[in-house]
XYZ file of C-alpha atoms in Angstrom:
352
model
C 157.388 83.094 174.745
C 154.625 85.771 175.067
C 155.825 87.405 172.047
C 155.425 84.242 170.046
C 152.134 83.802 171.314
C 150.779 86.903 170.533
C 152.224 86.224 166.883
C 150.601 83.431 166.278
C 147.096 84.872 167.394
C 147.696 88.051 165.622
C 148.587 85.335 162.210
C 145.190 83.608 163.400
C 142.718 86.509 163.556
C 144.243 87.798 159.580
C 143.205 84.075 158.578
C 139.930 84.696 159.857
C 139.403 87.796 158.278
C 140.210 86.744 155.024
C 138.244 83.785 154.922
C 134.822 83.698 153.307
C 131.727 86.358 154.968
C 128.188 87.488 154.700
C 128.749 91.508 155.297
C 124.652 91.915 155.480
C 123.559 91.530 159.322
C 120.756 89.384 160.595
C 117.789 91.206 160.124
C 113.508 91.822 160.197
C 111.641 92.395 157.223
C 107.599 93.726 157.173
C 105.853 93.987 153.676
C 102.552 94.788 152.663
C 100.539 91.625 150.905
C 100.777 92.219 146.949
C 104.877 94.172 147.416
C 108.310 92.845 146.737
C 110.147 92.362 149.268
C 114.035 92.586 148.850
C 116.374 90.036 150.887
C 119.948 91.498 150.869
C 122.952 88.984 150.672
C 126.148 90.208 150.376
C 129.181 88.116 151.041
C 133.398 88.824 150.161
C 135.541 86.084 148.897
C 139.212 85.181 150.384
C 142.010 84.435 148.034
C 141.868 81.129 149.918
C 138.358 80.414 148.749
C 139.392 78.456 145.086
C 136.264 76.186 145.048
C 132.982 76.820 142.669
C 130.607 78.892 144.102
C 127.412 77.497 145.019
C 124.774 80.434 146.510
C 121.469 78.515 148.239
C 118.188 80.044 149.391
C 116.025 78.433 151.814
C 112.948 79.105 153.749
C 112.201 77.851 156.955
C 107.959 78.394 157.421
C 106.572 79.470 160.697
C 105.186 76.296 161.647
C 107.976 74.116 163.210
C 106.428 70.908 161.345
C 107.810 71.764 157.968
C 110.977 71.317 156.963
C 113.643 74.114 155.413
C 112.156 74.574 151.427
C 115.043 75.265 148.718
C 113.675 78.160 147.061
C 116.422 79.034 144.552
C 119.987 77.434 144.005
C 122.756 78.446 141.942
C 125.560 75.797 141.676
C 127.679 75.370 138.572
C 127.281 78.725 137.078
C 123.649 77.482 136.805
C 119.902 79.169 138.552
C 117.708 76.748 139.416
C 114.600 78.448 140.582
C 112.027 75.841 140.438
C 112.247 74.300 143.711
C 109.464 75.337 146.018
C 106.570 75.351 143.849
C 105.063 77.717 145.963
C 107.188 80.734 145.055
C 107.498 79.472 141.432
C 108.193 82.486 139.003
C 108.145 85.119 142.033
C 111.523 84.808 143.373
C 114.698 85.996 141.529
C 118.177 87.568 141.728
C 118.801 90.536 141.987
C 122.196 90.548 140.253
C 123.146 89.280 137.045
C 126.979 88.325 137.993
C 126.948 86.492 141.456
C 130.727 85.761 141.879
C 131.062 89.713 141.650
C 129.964 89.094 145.689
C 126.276 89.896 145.624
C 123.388 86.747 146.449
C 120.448 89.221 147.002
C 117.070 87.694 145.799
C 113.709 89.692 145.494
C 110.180 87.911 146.532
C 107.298 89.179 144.097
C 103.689 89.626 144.744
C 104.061 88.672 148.495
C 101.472 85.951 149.913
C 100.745 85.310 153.352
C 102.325 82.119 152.721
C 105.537 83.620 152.275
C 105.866 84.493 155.885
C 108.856 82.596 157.742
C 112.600 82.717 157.891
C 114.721 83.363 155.115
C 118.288 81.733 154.895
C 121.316 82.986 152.704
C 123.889 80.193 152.148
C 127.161 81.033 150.503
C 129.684 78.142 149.464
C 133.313 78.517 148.441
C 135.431 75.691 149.158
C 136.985 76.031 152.049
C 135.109 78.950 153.063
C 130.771 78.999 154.299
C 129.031 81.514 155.448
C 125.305 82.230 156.222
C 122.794 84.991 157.185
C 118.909 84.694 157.924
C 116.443 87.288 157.116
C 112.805 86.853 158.847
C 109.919 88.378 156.511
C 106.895 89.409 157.863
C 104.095 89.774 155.395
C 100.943 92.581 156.477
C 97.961 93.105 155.050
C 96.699 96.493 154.408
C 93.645 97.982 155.522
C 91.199 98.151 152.929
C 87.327 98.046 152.286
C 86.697 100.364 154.877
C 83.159 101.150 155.424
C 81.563 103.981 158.033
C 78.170 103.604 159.011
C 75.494 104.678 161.992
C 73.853 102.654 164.019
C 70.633 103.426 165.302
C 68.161 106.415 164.472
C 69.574 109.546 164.229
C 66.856 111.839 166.087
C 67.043 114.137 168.323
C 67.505 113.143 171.703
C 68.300 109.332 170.999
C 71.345 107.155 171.185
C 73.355 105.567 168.324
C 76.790 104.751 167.283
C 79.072 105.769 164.889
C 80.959 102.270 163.499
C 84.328 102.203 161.781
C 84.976 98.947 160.232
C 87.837 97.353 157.840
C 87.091 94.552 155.745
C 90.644 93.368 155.821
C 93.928 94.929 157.308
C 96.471 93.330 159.545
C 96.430 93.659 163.360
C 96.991 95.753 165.060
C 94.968 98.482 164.010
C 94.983 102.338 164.648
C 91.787 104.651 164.372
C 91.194 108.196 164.426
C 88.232 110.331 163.824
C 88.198 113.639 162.178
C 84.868 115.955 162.232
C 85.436 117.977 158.678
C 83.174 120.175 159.136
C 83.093 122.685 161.768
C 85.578 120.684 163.889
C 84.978 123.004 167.054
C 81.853 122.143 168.329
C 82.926 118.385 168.543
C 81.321 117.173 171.798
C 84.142 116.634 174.321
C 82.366 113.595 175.769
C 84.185 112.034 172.104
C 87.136 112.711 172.850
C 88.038 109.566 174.444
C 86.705 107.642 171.518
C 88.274 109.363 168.460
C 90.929 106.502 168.662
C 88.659 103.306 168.787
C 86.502 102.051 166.259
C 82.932 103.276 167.915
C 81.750 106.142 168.736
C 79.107 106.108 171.437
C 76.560 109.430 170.955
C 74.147 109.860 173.448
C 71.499 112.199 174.322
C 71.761 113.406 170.364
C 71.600 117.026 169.282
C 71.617 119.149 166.381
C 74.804 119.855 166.776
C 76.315 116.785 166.401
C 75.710 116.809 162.366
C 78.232 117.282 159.858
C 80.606 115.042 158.122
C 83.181 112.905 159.725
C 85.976 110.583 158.669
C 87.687 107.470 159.870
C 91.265 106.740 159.028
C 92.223 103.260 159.794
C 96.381 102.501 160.011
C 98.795 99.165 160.495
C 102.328 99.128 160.327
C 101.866 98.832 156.444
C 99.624 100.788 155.003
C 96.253 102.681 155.905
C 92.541 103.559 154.373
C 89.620 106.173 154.782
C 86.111 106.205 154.977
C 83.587 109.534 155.100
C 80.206 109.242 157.316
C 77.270 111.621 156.838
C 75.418 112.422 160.045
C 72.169 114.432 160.093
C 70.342 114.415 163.293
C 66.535 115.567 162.984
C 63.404 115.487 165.052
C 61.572 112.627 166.488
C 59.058 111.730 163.422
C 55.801 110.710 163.953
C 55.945 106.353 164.556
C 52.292 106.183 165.720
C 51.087 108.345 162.091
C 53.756 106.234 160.174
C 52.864 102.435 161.725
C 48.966 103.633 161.161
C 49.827 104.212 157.403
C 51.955 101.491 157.135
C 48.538 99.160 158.429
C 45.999 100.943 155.644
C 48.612 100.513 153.283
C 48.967 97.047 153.512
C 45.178 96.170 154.050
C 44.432 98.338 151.028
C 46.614 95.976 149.021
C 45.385 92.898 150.736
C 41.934 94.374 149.593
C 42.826 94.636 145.729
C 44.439 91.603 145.787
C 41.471 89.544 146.933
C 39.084 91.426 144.556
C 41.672 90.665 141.702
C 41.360 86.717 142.258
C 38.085 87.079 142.788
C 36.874 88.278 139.397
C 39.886 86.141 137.997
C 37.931 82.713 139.917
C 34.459 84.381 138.169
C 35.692 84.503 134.709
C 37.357 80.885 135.184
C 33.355 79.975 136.606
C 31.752 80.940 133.824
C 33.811 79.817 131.204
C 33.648 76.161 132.589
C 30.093 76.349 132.540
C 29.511 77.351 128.891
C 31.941 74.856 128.116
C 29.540 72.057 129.937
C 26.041 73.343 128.420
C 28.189 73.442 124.676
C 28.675 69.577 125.595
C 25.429 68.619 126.841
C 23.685 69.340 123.465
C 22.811 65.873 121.702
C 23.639 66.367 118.154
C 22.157 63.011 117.139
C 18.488 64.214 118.084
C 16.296 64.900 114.416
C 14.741 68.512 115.066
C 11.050 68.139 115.795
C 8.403 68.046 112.838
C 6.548 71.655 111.669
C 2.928 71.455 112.878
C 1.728 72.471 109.350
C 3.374 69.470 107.867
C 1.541 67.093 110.598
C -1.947 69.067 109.506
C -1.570 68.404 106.013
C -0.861 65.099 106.164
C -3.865 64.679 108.568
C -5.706 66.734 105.809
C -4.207 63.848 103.028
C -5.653 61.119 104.714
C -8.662 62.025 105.171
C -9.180 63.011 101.625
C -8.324 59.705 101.018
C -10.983 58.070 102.937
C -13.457 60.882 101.949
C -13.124 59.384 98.258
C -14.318 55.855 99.026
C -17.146 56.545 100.799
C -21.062 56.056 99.668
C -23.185 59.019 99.553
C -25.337 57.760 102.095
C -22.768 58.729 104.706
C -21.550 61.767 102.985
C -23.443 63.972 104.705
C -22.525 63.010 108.379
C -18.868 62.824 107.739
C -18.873 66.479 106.370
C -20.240 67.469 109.467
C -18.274 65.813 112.016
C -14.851 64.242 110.336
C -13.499 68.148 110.298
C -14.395 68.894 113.700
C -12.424 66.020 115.487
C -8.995 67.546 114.133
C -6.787 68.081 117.017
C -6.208 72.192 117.414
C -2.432 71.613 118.692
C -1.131 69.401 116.075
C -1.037 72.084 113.782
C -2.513 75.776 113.070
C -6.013 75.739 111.310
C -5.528 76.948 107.742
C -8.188 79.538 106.558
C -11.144 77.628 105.342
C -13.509 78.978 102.291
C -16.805 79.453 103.026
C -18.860 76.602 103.660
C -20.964 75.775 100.423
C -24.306 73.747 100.531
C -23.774 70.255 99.858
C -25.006 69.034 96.268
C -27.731 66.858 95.461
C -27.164 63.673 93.870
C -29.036 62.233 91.516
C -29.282 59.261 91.043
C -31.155 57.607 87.434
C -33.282 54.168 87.841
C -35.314 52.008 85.187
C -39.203 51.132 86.136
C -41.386 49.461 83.631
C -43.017 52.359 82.096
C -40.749 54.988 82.709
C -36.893 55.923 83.616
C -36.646 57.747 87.093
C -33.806 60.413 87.637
């Protein structure tokens, strides 16, 4: 009886061993953002296994909310790898011939969004098998930037700062003096492997050039700091000159608008007096016109007058002519006035 029960186990375990199997083990996968990132698969057929082969990816996300995504399929000597839209064009097999017992895919241009569980399902009526992969996608340090903080005199206290702009946690730092490594102040020696340096009480010696070498499981970056520690300067000379600087400014700057506002003054006021002038006034009359026309008249009257009054007009008619009406002509010397003569009939005689 126990020999026909150890046949039948031993008949048992070579049915299992011939049936369908995934030879890759379960394992953990970490890739830098931007890699590939190969998922093995490998399974072995039984002579049992007569059904079509159908090989199925899926992807199971980190958050428990979503459900399993079919990345890629092959069913019906057929590759369907249009499924999850998010991995559309960047996920592939690796081998050409599948049946020859190799499912391995290969995930392009990795994402953070590609971080999650992979699945490997193999199908071959009667046998199934599966494997799961979990891919972990990093992000490299990079960007890395080294600068001080605070004034780098003499005696004073500043920091030295080490800072990725991206990179995966967690991070690793370490601080390298290149020049003249020796006289690196032990006081620093605790800090070479954070991201700050605290200097205190600075001296000449600290100067020289140091670097920062930032790490992560995937990848790693540099940056190179300058320090150059110098005497206190003079704040109270450099604030003063600062002040006169910017009062000197202030100064041309007013006198500027000034003469700008002057300019602007004066050429509104020629514009008003050019618009005040009344162009429909007739220019006044010449004084020697009003004279002679004075003159006219006078004539005029002088010629229908007797010869009785003759005499008095000469004498006063010319001086009543008004000085500021016009300027006095030069006058010819006064001549004696004539004697008339005058002819009249008596009885005996004519009398001139």
């Amino acid at each position: 009886m126990a020999l026909l029960l150890r046949f039948v186990l031993l008949c048992g375990v070579a049915d299992f061993t011939r049936s369908l199997s995934i030879t890759t083990p379960d394992q953990m996968i970490e890739k830098a953002k931007g890699e590939t990132a190969y998922l093995p698969c490998k399974f072995t057929l039984s002579p049992d296994d007569q059904g079509p082969l159908d090989i199925e990816w899926l992807l199971s996300p980190p958050d428990n909310q979503k459900v399993d995504q079919v990345i890629i399929l092959y069913s019906g000597d057929k590759i369907y790898d249009d499924y999850y839209q998010d991995l559309k064009g960047r996920v592939h097999f690796t081998s050409s011939d599948l049946k020859a017992g190799d499912a391995s895919i290969n995930v392009t241009n990795l994402q953070l969004s590609d971080i999650g569980t992979y699945q490997c399902k193999v199908k071959k009526a009667p046998g199934v098998a599966n494997k799961k992969i979990q891919l972990t996608v990093l992000v490299k340090p990079s960007g890395t930037r080294c600068y001080i903080d605070g004034s780098e005199e003499i005696g004073s206290d500043f920091k030295l700062k080490c800072e990725p702009k991206e990179g995966s946690l967690p991070l690793q730092y370490e601080w390298q003096k290149m020049s003249d490594p020796q006289k690196l102040p032990t006081s620093w020696l605790a800090e070479m492997t954070s991201s700050v340096i605290n200097v205190k009480n600075a001296s000449t010696e600290y100067s020289g050039t140091y670097s920062c070498t930032v790490r992560n499981r995937v990848g790693s970056d540099q940056c190179l700091l300058s320090l150059d520690v110098i005497p206190p300067s003079n704040r109270a000379g450099t604030i003063a000159g600062a002040i006169i600087g910017t009062l000197c400014a202030l100064l041309v700057i007013g006198f500027i608008i000034f003469c700008c506002l002057k300019k602007r003054r004066e050429e509104k006021y020629e514009k008003e007096v050019h618009h005040d002038i009344r162009e429909d006034v007739p220019p006044p009359k010449s004084r020697t016109s009003t004279a002679r026309s004075y003159i006219g008249s006078n004539h005029s009257s002088l010629g229908s007058m007797s010869p009785s009054n003759m005499e008095g007009y000469s004498k006063a008619q010319y001086n009543q002519v008004p000085s500021e009406d016009f300027e006095r002509a030069p006058q010819s010397p006064t001549l004696p006035p004539a004697k008339l003569k005058y002819a009249y009939k008596t009885d005996s005689a004519t009398v001139v």
